[in-house]
Amino acid sequence: MAITNALIVFQKGQKQRGEPPVDHATFLTVLQDELLQVTADSGGHAQAPPTLVQSLLYPQAQVRGASRYE
């Protein structure tokens, strides 16, 4: 249920930013890839620049360059 809610929240954020919504499969693929980058050594943060996970956690930040769906 949490993943479905995350998709809904992410799609609403995309709509507010004027971006086209992603499909469920693409969302899950990117989310899984980013979650696999999180390690105990990283303190719970992904090693890469702003990610889907960060945009879900901090939607008000409007992180540029975080979209991997284009």
mmCIF file of N, CA and C in Angstrom:
data_model
loop_
_atom_site.group_PDB
_atom_site.id
_atom_site.type_symbol
_atom_site.label_atom_id
_atom_site.label_comp_id
_atom_site.label_asym_id
_atom_site.label_seq_id
_atom_site.Cartn_x
_atom_site.Cartn_y
_atom_site.Cartn_z
ATOM 1 N N MET A 1 0.824 -1.177 0.000
ATOM 2 C CA MET A 1 0.000 0.000 0.000
ATOM 3 C C MET A 1 0.881 1.258 0.000
ATOM 4 N N ALA A 2 2.000 1.216 0.694
ATOM 5 C CA ALA A 2 2.886 2.380 0.764
ATOM 6 C C ALA A 2 3.451 2.735 -0.610
ATOM 7 N N ILE A 3 3.768 1.732 -1.408
ATOM 8 C CA ILE A 3 4.316 2.000 -2.742
ATOM 9 C C ILE A 3 3.254 2.633 -3.637
ATOM 10 N N THR A 4 2.025 2.139 -3.537
ATOM 11 C CA THR A 4 0.935 2.726 -4.315
ATOM 12 C C THR A 4 0.702 4.173 -3.906
ATOM 13 N N ASN A 5 0.712 4.422 -2.599
ATOM 14 C CA ASN A 5 0.556 5.795 -2.117
ATOM 15 C C ASN A 5 1.705 6.676 -2.602
ATOM 16 N N ALA A 6 2.915 6.133 -2.613
ATOM 17 C CA ALA A 6 4.071 6.893 -3.093
ATOM 18 C C ALA A 6 3.892 7.266 -4.562
ATOM 19 N N LEU A 7 3.382 6.335 -5.356
ATOM 20 C CA LEU A 7 3.138 6.617 -6.772
ATOM 21 C C LEU A 7 2.119 7.739 -6.923
ATOM 22 N N ILE A 8 1.043 7.680 -6.166
ATOM 23 C CA ILE A 8 0.003 8.708 -6.245
ATOM 24 C C ILE A 8 0.564 10.074 -5.870
ATOM 25 N N VAL A 9 1.311 10.125 -4.775
ATOM 26 C CA VAL A 9 1.903 11.391 -4.331
ATOM 27 C C VAL A 9 2.886 11.911 -5.378
ATOM 28 N N PHE A 10 3.715 11.026 -5.921
ATOM 29 C CA PHE A 10 4.696 11.434 -6.925
ATOM 30 C C PHE A 10 4.004 11.967 -8.176
ATOM 31 N N GLN A 11 2.945 11.280 -8.631
ATOM 32 C CA GLN A 11 2.228 11.727 -9.821
ATOM 33 C C GLN A 11 1.551 13.079 -9.588
ATOM 34 N N LYS A 12 1.030 13.299 -8.396
ATOM 35 C CA LYS A 12 0.429 14.607 -8.088
ATOM 36 C C LYS A 12 1.490 15.700 -8.125
ATOM 37 N N GLY A 13 2.675 15.394 -7.615
ATOM 38 C CA GLY A 13 3.774 16.355 -7.674
ATOM 39 C C GLY A 13 4.170 16.664 -9.103
ATOM 40 N N GLN A 14 4.203 15.631 -9.938
ATOM 41 C CA GLN A 14 4.528 15.835 -11.350
ATOM 42 C C GLN A 14 3.489 16.730 -12.019
ATOM 43 N N LYS A 15 2.225 16.491 -11.689
ATOM 44 C CA LYS A 15 1.150 17.291 -12.268
ATOM 45 C C LYS A 15 1.298 18.754 -11.864
ATOM 46 N N GLN A 16 1.637 19.006 -10.600
ATOM 47 C CA GLN A 16 1.818 20.380 -10.120
ATOM 48 C C GLN A 16 2.995 21.060 -10.811
ATOM 49 N N ARG A 17 4.018 20.282 -11.154
ATOM 50 C CA ARG A 17 5.192 20.840 -11.830
ATOM 51 C C ARG A 17 5.015 20.888 -13.349
ATOM 52 N N GLY A 18 3.879 20.401 -13.837
ATOM 53 C CA GLY A 18 3.613 20.416 -15.265
ATOM 54 C C GLY A 18 4.316 19.314 -16.032
ATOM 55 N N GLU A 19 4.751 18.269 -15.340
ATOM 56 C CA GLU A 19 5.428 17.140 -15.980
ATOM 57 C C GLU A 19 4.405 16.046 -16.283
ATOM 58 N N PRO A 20 4.608 15.265 -17.345
ATOM 59 C CA PRO A 20 3.683 14.166 -17.626
ATOM 60 C C PRO A 20 3.843 13.059 -16.579
ATOM 61 N N PRO A 21 2.729 12.446 -16.150
ATOM 62 C CA PRO A 21 2.828 11.383 -15.144
ATOM 63 C C PRO A 21 3.484 10.125 -15.719
ATOM 64 N N VAL A 22 4.201 9.413 -14.865
ATOM 65 C CA VAL A 22 4.842 8.164 -15.282
ATOM 66 C C VAL A 22 3.892 7.004 -15.027
ATOM 67 N N ASP A 23 4.128 5.905 -15.721
ATOM 68 C CA ASP A 23 3.310 4.722 -15.480
ATOM 69 C C ASP A 23 3.852 3.959 -14.270
ATOM 70 N N HIS A 24 3.046 3.057 -13.768
ATOM 71 C CA HIS A 24 3.360 2.314 -12.545
ATOM 72 C C HIS A 24 4.645 1.502 -12.681
ATOM 73 N N ALA A 25 4.820 0.832 -13.807
ATOM 74 C CA ALA A 25 6.002 -0.021 -14.002
ATOM 75 C C ALA A 25 7.293 0.798 -13.999
ATOM 76 N N THR A 26 7.292 1.935 -14.665
ATOM 77 C CA THR A 26 8.479 2.792 -14.693
ATOM 78 C C THR A 26 8.793 3.302 -13.303
ATOM 79 N N PHE A 27 7.763 3.736 -12.595
ATOM 80 C CA PHE A 27 7.938 4.227 -11.228
ATOM 81 C C PHE A 27 8.578 3.156 -10.351
ATOM 82 N N LEU A 28 8.061 1.931 -10.412
ATOM 83 C CA LEU A 28 8.593 0.849 -9.581
ATOM 84 C C LEU A 28 10.035 0.514 -9.941
ATOM 85 N N THR A 29 10.356 0.521 -11.220
ATOM 86 C CA THR A 29 11.715 0.214 -11.660
ATOM 87 C C THR A 29 12.713 1.229 -11.116
ATOM 88 N N VAL A 30 12.392 2.507 -11.251
ATOM 89 C CA VAL A 30 13.296 3.555 -10.768
ATOM 90 C C VAL A 30 13.369 3.542 -9.246
ATOM 91 N N LEU A 31 12.232 3.385 -8.584
ATOM 92 C CA LEU A 31 12.213 3.348 -7.121
ATOM 93 C C LEU A 31 13.076 2.201 -6.598
ATOM 94 N N GLN A 32 12.929 1.017 -7.183
ATOM 95 C CA GLN A 32 13.727 -0.127 -6.752
ATOM 96 C C GLN A 32 15.217 0.133 -6.978
ATOM 97 N N ASP A 33 15.563 0.680 -8.130
ATOM 98 C CA ASP A 33 16.965 0.981 -8.426
ATOM 99 C C ASP A 33 17.548 1.948 -7.397
ATOM 100 N N GLU A 34 16.792 2.986 -7.060
ATOM 101 C CA GLU A 34 17.288 3.978 -6.106
ATOM 102 C C GLU A 34 17.360 3.417 -4.689
ATOM 103 N N LEU A 35 16.398 2.593 -4.313
ATOM 104 C CA LEU A 35 16.433 2.008 -2.973
ATOM 105 C C LEU A 35 17.601 1.040 -2.820
ATOM 106 N N LEU A 36 17.986 0.378 -3.903
ATOM 107 C CA LEU A 36 19.132 -0.526 -3.849
ATOM 108 C C LEU A 36 20.448 0.231 -3.691
ATOM 109 N N GLN A 37 20.461 1.523 -4.005
ATOM 110 C CA GLN A 37 21.664 2.339 -3.840
ATOM 111 C C GLN A 37 21.865 2.770 -2.392
ATOM 112 N N VAL A 38 20.823 2.676 -1.575
ATOM 113 C CA VAL A 38 20.908 3.100 -0.178
ATOM 114 C C VAL A 38 21.626 2.016 0.613
ATOM 115 N N THR A 39 22.675 2.403 1.333
ATOM 116 C CA THR A 39 23.435 1.451 2.135
ATOM 117 C C THR A 39 23.504 1.926 3.577
ATOM 118 N N ALA A 40 23.927 1.049 4.458
ATOM 119 C CA ALA A 40 24.093 1.423 5.864
ATOM 120 C C ALA A 40 25.165 2.498 5.994
ATOM 121 N N ASP A 41 26.196 2.430 5.169
ATOM 122 C CA ASP A 41 27.281 3.414 5.209
ATOM 123 C C ASP A 41 26.838 4.803 4.759
ATOM 124 N N SER A 42 25.788 4.857 3.939
ATOM 125 C CA SER A 42 25.342 6.157 3.436
ATOM 126 C C SER A 42 24.420 6.859 4.421
ATOM 127 N N GLY A 43 24.162 6.248 5.555
ATOM 128 C CA GLY A 43 23.304 6.869 6.551
ATOM 129 C C GLY A 43 21.854 6.929 6.121
ATOM 130 N N GLY A 44 21.463 6.014 5.233
ATOM 131 C CA GLY A 44 20.087 5.994 4.765
ATOM 132 C C GLY A 44 19.821 6.928 3.600
ATOM 133 N N HIS A 45 20.869 7.509 3.026
ATOM 134 C CA HIS A 45 20.703 8.409 1.891
ATOM 135 C C HIS A 45 21.343 7.777 0.663
ATOM 136 N N ALA A 46 20.715 7.982 -0.472
ATOM 137 C CA ALA A 46 21.268 7.470 -1.720
ATOM 138 C C ALA A 46 22.579 8.185 -2.026
ATOM 139 N N GLN A 47 23.478 7.477 -2.679
ATOM 140 C CA GLN A 47 24.793 8.028 -3.003
ATOM 141 C C GLN A 47 24.728 9.033 -4.153
ATOM 142 N N ALA A 48 23.714 8.937 -4.983
ATOM 143 C CA ALA A 48 23.606 9.760 -6.185
ATOM 144 C C ALA A 48 23.000 11.132 -5.873
ATOM 145 N N PRO A 49 22.998 12.034 -6.862
ATOM 146 C CA PRO A 49 22.320 13.321 -6.706
ATOM 147 C C PRO A 49 20.823 13.114 -6.452
ATOM 148 N N PRO A 50 20.030 14.163 -6.345
ATOM 149 C CA PRO A 50 18.616 14.050 -5.983
ATOM 150 C C PRO A 50 17.899 12.931 -6.725
ATOM 151 N N THR A 51 17.123 12.180 -6.003
ATOM 152 C CA THR A 51 16.480 10.995 -6.545
ATOM 153 C C THR A 51 14.975 11.060 -6.371
ATOM 154 N N LEU A 52 14.319 10.063 -6.928
ATOM 155 C CA LEU A 52 12.882 9.903 -6.767
ATOM 156 C C LEU A 52 12.517 9.833 -5.298
ATOM 157 N N VAL A 53 13.277 9.070 -4.524
ATOM 158 C CA VAL A 53 13.002 8.930 -3.095
ATOM 159 C C VAL A 53 13.084 10.289 -2.418
ATOM 160 N N GLN A 54 14.099 11.071 -2.738
ATOM 161 C CA GLN A 54 14.233 12.397 -2.135
ATOM 162 C C GLN A 54 13.098 13.313 -2.561
ATOM 163 N N SER A 55 12.651 13.206 -3.813
ATOM 164 C CA SER A 55 11.555 14.064 -4.250
ATOM 165 C C SER A 55 10.250 13.674 -3.577
ATOM 166 N N LEU A 56 10.112 12.399 -3.192
ATOM 167 C CA LEU A 56 8.930 11.987 -2.435
ATOM 168 C C LEU A 56 9.006 12.487 -1.003
ATOM 169 N N LEU A 57 10.200 12.474 -0.428
ATOM 170 C CA LEU A 57 10.363 12.913 0.953
ATOM 171 C C LEU A 57 10.303 14.428 1.080
ATOM 172 N N TYR A 58 10.790 15.136 0.071
ATOM 173 C CA TYR A 58 10.859 16.596 0.121
ATOM 174 C C TYR A 58 10.224 17.203 -1.128
ATOM 175 N N PRO A 59 8.912 17.020 -1.333
ATOM 176 C CA PRO A 59 8.281 17.494 -2.569
ATOM 177 C C PRO A 59 8.320 19.008 -2.734
ATOM 178 N N GLN A 60 8.369 19.754 -1.644
ATOM 179 C CA GLN A 60 8.374 21.212 -1.736
ATOM 180 C C GLN A 60 9.694 21.742 -2.280
ATOM 181 N N ALA A 61 10.735 20.932 -2.285
ATOM 182 C CA ALA A 61 12.052 21.383 -2.743
ATOM 183 C C ALA A 61 12.110 21.562 -4.259
ATOM 184 N N GLN A 62 11.222 20.898 -5.004
ATOM 185 C CA GLN A 62 11.210 20.942 -6.462
ATOM 186 C C GLN A 62 12.606 20.740 -7.026
ATOM 187 N N VAL A 63 13.173 19.611 -6.731
ATOM 188 C CA VAL A 63 14.529 19.274 -7.150
ATOM 189 C C VAL A 63 14.584 19.154 -8.665
ATOM 190 N N ARG A 64 15.471 19.888 -9.273
ATOM 191 C CA ARG A 64 15.656 19.836 -10.724
ATOM 192 C C ARG A 64 16.642 18.726 -11.065
ATOM 193 N N GLY A 65 16.398 18.062 -12.182
ATOM 194 C CA GLY A 65 17.299 17.019 -12.636
ATOM 195 C C GLY A 65 17.077 15.691 -11.942
ATOM 196 N N ALA A 66 16.010 15.566 -11.135
ATOM 197 C CA ALA A 66 15.769 14.329 -10.417
ATOM 198 C C ALA A 66 14.971 13.340 -11.251
ATOM 199 N N SER A 67 14.398 13.795 -12.351
ATOM 200 C CA SER A 67 13.546 12.927 -13.145
ATOM 201 C C SER A 67 14.382 12.028 -14.045
ATOM 202 N N ARG A 68 14.106 10.753 -13.969
ATOM 203 C CA ARG A 68 14.789 9.778 -14.838
ATOM 204 C C ARG A 68 13.799 9.166 -15.816
ATOM 205 N N TYR A 69 12.661 9.802 -15.990
ATOM 206 C CA TYR A 69 11.585 9.222 -16.779
ATOM 207 C C TYR A 69 11.524 9.757 -18.195
ATOM 208 N N GLU A 70 12.428 10.621 -18.561
ATOM 209 C CA GLU A 70 12.360 11.247 -19.878
ATOM 210 C C GLU A 70 13.038 10.395 -20.912
#
